[in-house]
XYZ file of N, CA and C in Angstrom:
564
model
N 38.310 2.889 -20.244
C 38.110 4.124 -20.813
C 38.488 4.181 -22.245
N 37.749 4.960 -23.109
C 38.221 5.164 -24.445
C 38.530 6.726 -24.561
N 39.706 6.895 -25.111
C 40.156 8.266 -25.166
C 39.880 8.851 -26.517
N 39.203 9.942 -26.569
C 38.842 10.587 -27.881
C 39.120 12.063 -27.701
N 40.200 12.508 -28.233
C 40.677 13.919 -28.068
C 40.887 14.027 -26.611
N 40.323 15.076 -26.031
C 40.657 15.346 -24.518
C 39.427 14.898 -23.764
N 38.756 13.821 -24.228
C 37.548 13.293 -23.529
C 37.863 11.830 -23.306
N 37.640 11.347 -22.068
C 37.696 9.935 -21.781
C 36.105 9.480 -21.703
N 35.878 8.360 -22.397
C 34.510 7.939 -22.527
C 34.495 6.538 -21.813
N 33.681 6.394 -20.815
C 33.579 5.075 -20.144
C 32.939 4.131 -21.098
N 33.421 2.835 -21.018
C 32.922 1.854 -21.924
C 31.530 1.567 -21.814
N 30.919 1.822 -20.625
C 29.492 1.577 -20.462
C 28.635 2.415 -21.364
N 29.058 3.543 -21.844
C 28.435 4.367 -22.816
C 28.305 3.713 -24.195
N 29.272 2.822 -24.428
C 29.337 2.125 -25.775
C 28.624 0.843 -25.610
N 28.894 0.207 -24.398
C 28.401 -1.262 -24.286
C 26.998 -1.447 -23.785
N 26.380 -0.401 -23.324
C 24.924 -0.509 -22.735
C 23.963 0.254 -23.734
N 22.738 -0.275 -23.810
C 21.783 0.355 -24.717
C 20.822 1.202 -23.811
N 20.274 2.236 -24.433
C 19.382 3.172 -23.788
C 18.668 3.915 -24.846
N 17.358 4.108 -24.639
C 16.495 4.945 -25.466
C 15.320 5.387 -24.586
N 15.249 6.779 -24.155
C 14.237 7.298 -23.328
C 12.828 6.677 -23.758
N 12.127 6.336 -22.801
C 10.762 5.783 -23.092
C 9.767 6.567 -22.223
N 9.494 7.828 -22.774
C 8.619 8.697 -22.000
C 7.197 8.220 -21.786
N 6.789 7.313 -22.625
C 5.394 6.819 -22.381
C 5.373 5.839 -21.187
N 6.535 5.296 -20.673
C 6.592 4.537 -19.608
C 7.082 5.366 -18.307
N 8.077 6.154 -18.399
C 8.572 6.791 -17.208
C 7.907 8.106 -16.892
N 7.252 8.742 -17.977
C 6.607 10.034 -17.834
C 7.570 11.184 -17.478
N 8.898 10.998 -17.822
C 9.815 11.968 -17.561
C 10.124 12.240 -16.005
N 10.113 11.297 -15.271
C 10.194 11.430 -13.836
C 11.695 11.918 -13.505
N 12.660 11.751 -14.356
C 13.894 12.329 -14.065
C 13.995 13.750 -13.844
N 12.841 14.572 -14.352
C 12.821 15.968 -14.080
C 12.099 16.336 -12.789
N 11.670 15.332 -12.051
C 11.042 15.583 -10.740
C 11.519 14.853 -9.675
N 12.517 14.072 -9.870
C 13.086 13.255 -8.772
C 14.588 13.770 -8.663
N 15.192 13.421 -7.520
C 16.550 13.503 -7.345
C 16.837 14.516 -6.114
N 18.200 14.718 -5.963
C 18.667 15.433 -4.739
C 18.731 16.904 -5.007
N 18.745 17.395 -6.217
C 18.821 18.828 -6.618
C 18.385 18.982 -8.042
N 18.448 20.257 -8.573
C 18.169 20.501 -9.951
C 19.150 20.108 -10.934
N 19.034 20.384 -12.156
C 19.984 19.972 -13.147
C 21.297 20.730 -13.000
N 22.371 20.126 -13.190
C 23.687 20.773 -13.104
C 23.729 21.758 -14.251
N 24.381 23.015 -13.915
C 24.545 23.991 -14.839
C 25.991 24.568 -14.880
N 26.406 24.975 -16.024
C 27.676 25.739 -16.059
C 27.458 27.209 -15.833
N 28.474 27.910 -15.529
C 28.420 29.327 -15.267
C 27.881 30.025 -16.461
N 28.335 29.583 -17.644
C 27.753 30.189 -18.987
C 26.278 30.009 -18.973
N 25.813 28.854 -18.635
C 24.252 28.447 -18.652
C 23.492 29.419 -17.779
N 24.010 29.782 -16.640
C 23.304 30.549 -15.719
C 23.040 31.970 -16.274
N 24.001 32.443 -17.094
C 23.852 33.714 -17.847
C 22.743 33.548 -18.852
N 22.708 32.450 -19.563
C 21.760 32.168 -20.523
C 20.336 32.176 -19.925
N 20.186 31.455 -18.752
C 18.859 31.423 -18.007
C 18.375 32.820 -17.676
N 19.293 33.691 -17.255
C 18.968 35.033 -16.952
C 18.378 35.729 -18.159
N 19.065 35.622 -19.288
C 18.611 36.275 -20.491
C 17.294 35.834 -21.060
N 17.071 34.455 -21.071
C 15.961 33.876 -21.716
C 14.648 33.752 -20.770
N 14.896 33.983 -19.496
C 13.732 33.762 -18.623
C 12.489 34.352 -19.092
N 12.501 35.690 -19.457
C 11.163 36.303 -19.838
C 10.422 35.565 -20.893
N 11.246 34.819 -21.912
C 10.664 34.190 -22.988
C 10.179 32.772 -22.534
N 10.876 32.286 -21.575
C 10.548 30.879 -21.085
C 9.318 30.915 -20.052
N 9.248 31.935 -19.421
C 8.212 32.118 -18.380
C 6.793 31.720 -18.757
N 6.404 32.153 -20.004
C 5.024 31.852 -20.366
C 4.716 30.317 -20.350
N 5.728 29.502 -20.511
C 5.657 28.020 -20.550
C 5.764 27.319 -19.162
N 6.087 28.043 -18.160
C 6.269 27.566 -16.851
C 4.988 27.349 -16.136
N 4.924 26.424 -15.175
C 3.848 26.182 -14.248
C 3.915 27.449 -13.212
N 2.779 27.606 -12.528
C 2.590 28.679 -11.505
C 3.699 28.338 -10.405
N 3.760 27.057 -10.014
C 4.777 26.589 -9.036
C 6.202 26.900 -9.442
N 6.408 26.690 -10.720
C 7.872 27.009 -11.240
C 8.203 28.422 -11.146
N 7.152 29.258 -11.572
C 7.327 30.789 -11.552
C 7.599 31.289 -10.233
N 6.771 30.777 -9.272
C 6.938 31.060 -7.839
C 8.255 30.794 -7.247
N 8.694 29.538 -7.533
C 9.995 29.064 -7.044
C 11.171 29.999 -7.605
N 11.076 30.240 -8.905
C 12.227 30.983 -9.591
C 12.154 32.353 -9.109
N 11.097 32.965 -8.989
C 10.938 34.408 -8.515
C 11.425 34.525 -7.020
N 11.204 33.410 -6.176
C 11.610 33.493 -4.834
C 13.127 33.182 -4.638
N 13.596 32.078 -5.355
C 14.936 31.524 -5.131
C 15.933 32.015 -6.130
N 15.489 32.429 -7.381
C 16.357 32.827 -8.473
C 16.264 31.787 -9.627
N 16.811 32.209 -10.701
C 16.663 31.410 -11.907
C 17.553 30.172 -11.918
N 18.500 30.171 -10.960
C 19.279 28.956 -10.699
C 19.724 29.120 -9.203
N 20.243 28.065 -8.620
C 20.783 28.100 -7.231
C 22.002 27.379 -7.088
N 22.543 27.450 -5.967
C 23.798 26.722 -5.630
C 23.309 25.619 -4.618
N 23.477 24.330 -4.981
C 22.944 23.225 -4.182
C 23.839 23.001 -2.987
N 23.417 21.964 -2.164
C 24.125 21.550 -0.966
C 25.612 21.194 -1.223
N 25.943 20.716 -2.413
C 27.352 20.325 -2.728
C 28.024 21.531 -3.221
N 27.474 22.740 -3.310
C 28.201 23.918 -3.887
C 28.104 24.044 -5.442
N 27.300 23.220 -5.977
C 27.179 23.241 -7.530
C 26.099 24.132 -8.003
N 26.293 24.730 -9.140
C 25.162 25.471 -9.784
C 24.090 24.529 -10.369
N 22.819 24.686 -10.079
C 21.772 23.853 -10.561
C 20.511 24.698 -10.889
N 19.691 24.030 -11.593
C 18.333 24.612 -11.873
C 17.611 24.697 -10.581
N 16.730 25.764 -10.370
C 15.902 25.792 -9.219
C 14.882 24.759 -9.189
N 14.520 24.374 -7.943
C 13.540 23.346 -7.711
C 12.375 23.841 -6.967
N 11.171 23.186 -7.161
C 10.028 23.542 -6.313
C 9.814 22.325 -5.302
N 9.107 22.692 -4.270
C 8.858 21.616 -3.245
C 10.209 20.901 -2.721
N 11.173 21.846 -2.315
C 12.364 21.430 -1.746
C 13.314 21.060 -2.958
N 13.774 19.825 -2.984
C 14.752 19.376 -4.009
C 14.030 18.453 -5.028
N 12.820 18.625 -5.218
C 12.109 17.649 -6.223
C 12.049 18.157 -7.573
N 10.847 18.661 -7.906
C 10.571 19.051 -9.280
C 11.317 20.174 -9.811
N 11.975 20.119 -10.949
C 12.661 21.265 -11.475
C 11.666 22.296 -11.783
N 12.119 23.604 -11.479
C 11.095 24.769 -11.715
C 10.875 24.916 -13.103
N 11.729 24.442 -14.053
C 11.594 24.590 -15.513
C 10.610 23.545 -16.171
N 10.029 22.587 -15.400
C 9.184 21.578 -15.848
C 7.837 22.139 -16.194
N 7.333 21.632 -17.340
C 5.974 21.808 -17.675
C 5.353 20.463 -18.002
N 4.085 20.379 -18.172
C 3.491 19.034 -18.318
C 2.609 19.043 -19.581
N 2.725 17.908 -20.345
C 1.864 17.606 -21.586
C 1.368 16.255 -21.477
N 0.008 16.092 -21.355
C -0.581 14.837 -21.316
C 0.071 13.975 -20.273
N 0.272 14.486 -19.021
C 0.855 13.619 -17.906
C 2.361 13.300 -17.977
N 3.022 13.924 -19.017
C 4.510 13.764 -19.122
C 5.206 15.054 -19.002
N 6.212 14.902 -18.148
C 6.988 16.091 -17.847
C 7.765 16.541 -19.155
N 7.872 17.825 -19.412
C 8.613 18.325 -20.500
C 9.410 19.519 -19.984
N 10.447 19.929 -20.613
C 11.222 21.111 -20.282
C 10.574 22.311 -20.940
N 10.243 23.322 -20.108
C 9.603 24.595 -20.606
C 10.727 25.359 -21.451
N 12.012 25.186 -21.072
C 12.996 25.794 -21.891
C 12.979 25.219 -23.352
N 12.904 23.900 -23.361
C 12.820 23.165 -24.664
C 11.574 23.547 -25.433
N 10.597 23.654 -24.726
C 9.258 24.052 -25.336
C 9.453 25.367 -25.976
N 10.020 26.388 -25.238
C 10.220 27.749 -25.833
C 11.180 27.566 -27.097
N 12.137 26.740 -27.062
C 13.103 26.537 -28.185
C 12.265 25.966 -29.318
N 11.471 24.913 -29.055
C 10.727 24.374 -30.210
C 9.698 25.366 -30.868
N 9.303 26.278 -30.024
C 8.347 27.267 -30.557
C 9.036 28.452 -31.216
N 10.386 28.537 -31.169
C 11.202 29.502 -31.747
C 11.329 30.733 -30.989
N 11.101 30.585 -29.668
C 11.127 31.780 -28.862
C 12.480 31.981 -28.245
N 13.274 30.960 -28.126
C 14.667 31.060 -27.724
C 15.588 30.093 -28.561
N 16.790 30.469 -28.552
C 17.764 29.692 -29.449
C 18.532 28.570 -28.705
N 18.306 28.418 -27.378
C 19.052 27.490 -26.523
C 18.036 26.451 -26.147
N 18.411 25.167 -26.372
C 17.521 23.999 -26.258
C 17.256 23.740 -24.816
N 18.313 23.521 -24.065
C 18.175 23.261 -22.516
C 19.518 23.088 -22.056
N 19.637 22.934 -20.619
C 21.043 22.685 -20.107
C 21.626 21.432 -20.651
N 22.855 21.478 -20.886
C 23.580 20.272 -21.534
C 23.559 19.122 -20.665
N 23.556 19.325 -19.336
C 23.363 18.173 -18.519
C 22.100 17.285 -18.738
N 21.060 18.012 -18.949
C 19.754 17.436 -19.250
C 19.775 16.838 -20.637
N 20.288 17.483 -21.608
C 20.334 16.962 -22.965
C 21.202 15.709 -23.113
N 22.342 15.690 -22.310
C 23.250 14.608 -22.349
C 22.714 13.344 -21.502
N 21.829 13.418 -20.654
C 21.387 12.450 -19.669
C 21.045 11.150 -20.458
N 21.542 10.047 -19.987
C 22.150 9.540 -18.849
C 23.631 9.707 -18.793
N 24.258 10.372 -19.757
C 25.658 10.563 -19.682
C 25.882 11.818 -18.673
N 26.858 11.605 -17.783
C 27.247 12.756 -16.884
C 28.632 13.032 -17.224
N 29.057 14.306 -17.264
C 30.422 14.727 -17.511
C 31.015 15.358 -16.335
N 32.338 14.944 -16.082
C 33.111 15.571 -15.085
C 34.173 16.268 -15.819
N 34.333 17.580 -15.426
C 35.185 18.433 -16.097
C 36.470 18.685 -15.302
N 37.588 18.461 -15.908
C 38.875 18.683 -15.323
C 39.596 19.690 -16.137
N 40.633 20.405 -15.648
C 41.249 21.282 -16.404
C 41.797 20.948 -17.773
N 42.323 19.645 -17.785
C 42.956 19.195 -18.990
C 42.110 18.304 -19.790
N 40.975 17.723 -19.286
C 40.108 16.822 -19.978
C 38.827 16.625 -19.241
N 37.893 15.976 -20.002
C 36.571 15.658 -19.508
C 36.415 14.217 -19.406
N 35.689 13.678 -18.478
C 35.385 12.217 -18.263
C 33.838 12.066 -18.365
N 33.480 11.139 -19.311
C 32.021 10.866 -19.504
C 31.706 9.560 -18.877
N 30.729 9.524 -18.034
C 30.288 8.194 -17.525
C 28.779 8.009 -17.756
N 28.248 6.775 -17.535
C 26.941 6.482 -17.690
C 26.347 6.359 -16.294
N 25.321 7.291 -16.066
C 24.693 7.358 -14.771
C 23.542 6.417 -14.748
N 23.629 5.381 -14.034
C 22.526 4.429 -13.951
C 21.533 4.798 -12.784
N 20.327 4.848 -13.109
C 19.254 5.297 -12.186
C 18.075 4.353 -12.420
N 17.628 3.896 -11.286
C 16.428 2.923 -11.372
C 15.288 3.378 -12.196
N 15.093 4.564 -12.196
C 13.947 5.103 -12.891
C 13.979 5.106 -14.353
N 15.175 4.785 -14.877
C 15.399 4.614 -16.382
C 15.436 3.198 -16.686
N 14.908 2.225 -15.963
C 14.983 0.856 -16.383
C 14.215 0.572 -17.623
N 13.101 1.359 -17.851
C 12.358 1.180 -19.137
C 13.109 1.705 -20.334
N 13.973 2.731 -20.107
C 14.781 3.214 -21.204
C 15.919 2.187 -21.511
N 16.371 1.470 -20.555
C 17.406 0.437 -20.790
C 16.697 -0.770 -21.638
N 15.556 -1.177 -21.196
C 14.881 -2.253 -21.914
C 14.454 -1.782 -23.382
N 14.052 -0.559 -23.572
C 13.686 -0.063 -24.914
C 14.940 0.053 -25.750
N 16.043 0.483 -25.113
C 17.359 0.519 -25.929
C 17.727 -0.849 -26.198
N 17.593 -1.864 -25.417
C 18.044 -3.257 -25.757
C 17.146 -3.722 -26.778
N 15.808 -3.463 -26.862
C 14.992 -3.886 -27.811
C 15.393 -3.341 -29.185
N 15.716 -1.994 -29.274
C 16.106 -1.364 -30.537
C 17.632 -1.490 -30.814
N 18.387 -2.024 -29.876
C 19.794 -2.273 -30.120
C 20.440 -0.960 -30.292
N 20.265 0.102 -29.516
C 20.784 1.464 -29.559
C 21.655 1.707 -28.459
N 22.966 1.801 -28.568
C 23.721 2.110 -27.383
C 23.587 3.552 -26.913
N 24.013 3.813 -25.693
C 23.849 5.145 -25.191
C 24.395 6.242 -26.023
N 25.775 6.032 -26.496
C 26.380 7.129 -27.281
C 25.648 7.322 -28.596
N 24.851 6.401 -29.219
C 24.240 6.667 -30.435
C 22.887 7.377 -30.066
N 22.284 6.896 -29.029
C 20.965 7.710 -28.670
C 21.286 9.136 -28.362
N 22.519 9.363 -27.843
C 22.900 10.811 -27.484
C 23.759 11.518 -28.425
N 23.689 11.036 -29.629
C 24.524 11.707 -30.656
C 24.393 13.114 -30.814
N 23.178 13.625 -30.910
C 22.954 15.132 -31.041
C 23.519 15.865 -29.837
N 23.344 15.566 -28.545
C 23.880 16.356 -27.534
C 25.375 16.113 -27.415
N 25.948 14.949 -27.809
C 27.337 14.835 -27.774
C 27.974 15.743 -28.884
N 27.388 15.886 -29.986
C 27.857 16.756 -30.999
C 27.689 18.203 -30.607
N 26.610 18.434 -29.885
C 26.353 19.876 -29.395
C 27.574 20.180 -28.424
N 27.924 19.350 -27.574
C 28.979 19.568 -26.527
C 30.368 19.561 -27.060
N 30.672 18.596 -27.862
C 32.025 18.287 -28.312
C 32.333 18.416 -29.822
N 31.294 18.548 -30.580
C 31.474 18.790 -31.998
C 31.359 17.610 -32.909
N 31.021 17.821 -34.172
C 30.807 16.830 -35.073
C 32.075 15.893 -35.385
N 33.281 16.723 -35.459
C 34.530 16.035 -35.648
C 34.898 15.061 -34.456
N 34.508 15.536 -33.258
C 34.818 14.682 -32.183
C 33.995 13.416 -32.194
N 32.657 13.483 -32.604
C 31.826 12.386 -32.659
C 32.241 11.380 -33.724
N 32.662 11.925 -34.808
C 33.257 11.063 -35.930
C 34.385 10.294 -35.425
N 35.294 11.035 -34.623
C 36.465 10.386 -34.227
C 36.082 9.212 -33.206
N 35.046 9.483 -32.264
C 34.538 8.425 -31.488
C 34.114 7.236 -32.253
N 33.367 7.473 -33.320
C 32.928 6.279 -34.106
C 34.054 5.566 -34.756
N 35.103 6.290 -35.246
C 36.232 5.650 -35.885
C 37.027 4.913 -34.832
N 37.138 5.404 -33.727
C 37.918 4.732 -32.651
C 37.021 3.387 -32.191
N 35.781 3.488 -32.199
C 34.987 2.340 -31.792
C 35.030 1.264 -32.875
N 35.134 1.773 -34.209
C 35.081 0.812 -35.293
C 36.476 0.037 -35.347
N 37.572 0.648 -34.885
C 38.844 0.026 -34.887
C 39.124 -0.872 -33.664
N 38.196 -0.854 -32.782
C 38.455 -1.738 -31.567
C 38.071 -3.178 -31.884
N 38.717 -4.176 -31.435
C 38.500 -5.575 -31.680
C 37.237 -5.939 -31.089
C-alpha cells in the first residue's frame, strides 16, 4: 500500500494499466453486476434534486424502475445504490448511444442541464474506495468484462491512476493527486 495523506492506495492502481475501451465492451459494466452503482448518502440527495432534469435522458424502462422503486435503493448488502431494472442488472440511469451504454446523468451534465457528472463510484471505476472513519483504502477492482480495457491500457502504457486522474482529483483534490505523483516519483 502507498500512503498519501489519509488514503491508502493499493500498488495495483499504480502497477497495472487500464483505459476504458467502449468500442469493445460497449459499457457492459453499467448493465452487469449484483446491484446498482454504490452511492453516498450525499449522492442520494443529489439524485433526488436532479431527477427531473435527468429524466428526459432516461429509457422508458429506467423511468419505470425509478418511479416504482425510487431514485436509489438499499441493496441486499444494506448499501445505497442506484436503482436497477430487470432485477439487479441494468442501471436505471443507463441510456444508449449507437449500441453503447452511457450514463443519462452524465449526458444531462454534458448538455448543461445538471452540474453533477455522475456517482463517484462510477467515475472512479475500476478503482473502488472503502471508507473508514480515519482513512480511505483504494483498490483495483478486476472484472473479466474489462479485459479489453486492460489490453488497451497496456498498449497505451497508461496506469490505472493516470487514466482516473480527473475522478481522483474530484474525490481527493488536486493537491492530493500531486502528492501521489510525488510519492510515486520518489519510489525506487
